[in-house]
Amino acid sequence: MRVRDIFIIISIMLLITVAIIAQYYLPVLWSLIVIAPIVLIGYVDIFQKKHTIKKNFPVVGHFRYMLEAIRPEIMQYFVETDTQGRPINRQFRSLIYQRAKKVNDTVPFGTQMDVYQAGYEWLDHSMYATLDDELDKNPRVTVGGQDCKKPYSASILNISAMSYGSLSKNAVLAMNGGAKKGKFAHNTGEGSISPFHLEPGGDLIWQIGTGYFGCRKEDGSFSEGLFEKNATLESVKMIEIKLSQGAKPGHGGILPASKNTEEIAKIRGVKPHTDVHSPPGHSAFSNASGLLRFVKTLREKSGGKPIGFKLCVGKKEEFIDICKAMVSSGIKPDFITVDGGEGGTGAAPIEFSNSIGMPLKDGLSFVYNTLVGYDLKKDIKIIASGKVFSGFHIARTLALGADMVNSARAMMMAVGCIQALECNTNKCPVGVATQAKSLMKGLNVENKTQRVANFHEETIHSFVELIAAAGIQKSSNLERKHINRRVSMNSVLKYDEIFPYTDKGSLL
Ligand SMILES: Cc1cc2nc3c(=O)[nH]c(=O)nc-3n(C[C@H](O)[C@H](O)[C@H](O)COP(=O)(O)O)c2cc1C
Ligand code: SF4
């Protein structure tokens, strides 16, 4: 007999029993407060056509959906170990929270990592650690090649691109306020510059995606006039053309009419309450020389600010083409941001997140080597992003070839993200990745502003301490030979063996 039939028989018998007892003892009818809704739910389940499990298992079938809904929390609180959770494991989540709150961030009793497992990485320390007075405690990098009139002195750790729209107003205010306090930069993401990016007064990197939000004509193409208006704002220190991001390279986006409020439409320069498409590619250029001409136009129209582009490496030959075009035209970007395939997003199809886009270490070493091979590195700074959460993560990324790093998800955690993984549902419980005013209210801007600044300060401090232990004085002195990776139980390779350097000019 099927569960459905059993339910029908039991429910009928139960109702008959209550009816019989009620003839002698009326208060038994109170039990219907519990029984009637359950019976009703059961019959709705039986007659609905959408969910087989509920149809076959009336009432009890709901438990599956309830358990499924709290699965991430069960995994996070009860199942995952400190080093296992994804995308960010508990060890790093705790580290980010501790540094953001400036509380004790030491660990007791030794490492929890299996140092004999393939993939374990470490930095070579020195017997001659750098002394305090020889250290550069506030490492900064100047971005801006010879054609740039307004070079920017950037911190080596900045806030990666995340738009107002994917983040709440309060999260954007807290991040920008933190950037102002800590003297680092905040990338706007492709959703343009909102009033909340400007209000606290932190330095901005204005990102321009394929939707050209904030510099867009009515037909969706690029507008030089509108670009100039925003690019010359005092807060905008650098401009980044987004070619792709690691979590969804080559995937466009759609701002649905329901989310395209008057406020968002005004910020992005689109018609409110309409669907707005960001195509997968740019309409302002379609090849390497076109991209470089676009870089030149943006530099001129911004009054000479540093211009760069962000990409997750895909077809290597396309990046090589850009380098060749730089050599032949003499036009160079001031910086290139390399995002790893492991990067985050507000929402992306799983195939794009899982199976497209070169991981950071491979992409970064390739971009660095190619720039060196074409003798272009001297004029171009490299920014890297992809799971940079700690001082060691900064060290190994700079050792591979980056000049500085961006972080998105660690900054989200600094403003309160608990990795509930609801960013794509507008139901973020801590008001970080939502536009729901009731949820956003809980995010205290003043408190989280300080946390963003703290996370930045403490992480840079840990990085500086780490390279001091390696006998290195300046972040730019980090090299691949300083990092080791265990590749099997019995063998270890240095980064310069895994990712060998190219000789300067060797590709010319
Ligand atoms: C909520 C969210 C929104 C994002 N929005 C953008 C964006 O507008 N433009 C972009 O280039 N990257 C965007 N990214 C990607 C990040 O800028 C970054 O490249 C990526 O998350 C890797 O850094 P992480 O590992 O520190 O998070 C977004 C990421 C997140 C988590
Ligand atoms: S807490 Fe908010 S921002 Fe963090 S993962 Fe969950 S939904 Fe996304």
PDB file of C-alpha atoms and ligand atoms in Angstrom, residues 412 416-424 427-433, ligand 2:
ATOM      1  CA  MET A 412      32.009  41.093   2.080  1.00  0.00           C
ATOM      2  CA  GLY A 416      29.147  40.827   7.906  1.00  0.00           C
ATOM      3  CA  CYS A 417      28.645  38.147   5.191  1.00  0.00           C
ATOM      4  CA  ILE A 418      28.199  34.768   6.898  1.00  0.00           C
ATOM      5  CA  GLN A 419      28.429  32.717   3.672  1.00  0.00           C
ATOM      6  CA  ALA A 420      24.750  31.803   3.800  1.00  0.00           C
ATOM      7  CA  LEU A 421      24.978  31.560  -0.027  1.00  0.00           C
ATOM      8  CA  GLU A 422      21.752  33.422  -0.796  1.00  0.00           C
ATOM      9  CA  CYS A 423      23.359  36.290  -2.772  1.00  0.00           C
ATOM     10  CA  ASN A 424      21.285  35.419  -5.857  1.00  0.00           C
ATOM     11  CA  LYS A 427      17.311  37.327   0.797  1.00  0.00           C
ATOM     12  CA  CYS A 428      20.818  37.824   2.206  1.00  0.00           C
ATOM     13  CA  PRO A 429      20.152  37.438   5.951  1.00  0.00           C
ATOM     14  CA  VAL A 430      22.806  39.976   6.947  1.00  0.00           C
ATOM     15  CA  GLY A 431      21.881  42.731   4.488  1.00  0.00           C
ATOM     16  CA  VAL A 432      25.088  42.546   2.416  1.00  0.00           C
ATOM     17  CA  ALA A 433      23.859  41.230  -0.943  1.00  0.00           C
TER      18      ALA A 433
HETATM   19  S1  SF4 B   2      25.546  36.231   3.857  1.00  0.00           S
HETATM   20 FE1  SF4 B   2      24.674  37.437   2.223  1.00  0.00          FE
HETATM   21  S2  SF4 B   2      26.418  38.047   1.028  1.00  0.00           S
HETATM   22 FE2  SF4 B   2      27.091  36.399   2.305  1.00  0.00          FE
HETATM   23  S3  SF4 B   2      26.868  34.584   1.046  1.00  0.00           S
HETATM   24 FE3  SF4 B   2      25.005  34.847   2.224  1.00  0.00          FE
HETATM   25  S4  SF4 B   2      23.663  35.964   0.888  1.00  0.00           S
HETATM   26 FE4  SF4 B   2      25.696  36.191   0.055  1.00  0.00          FE
END
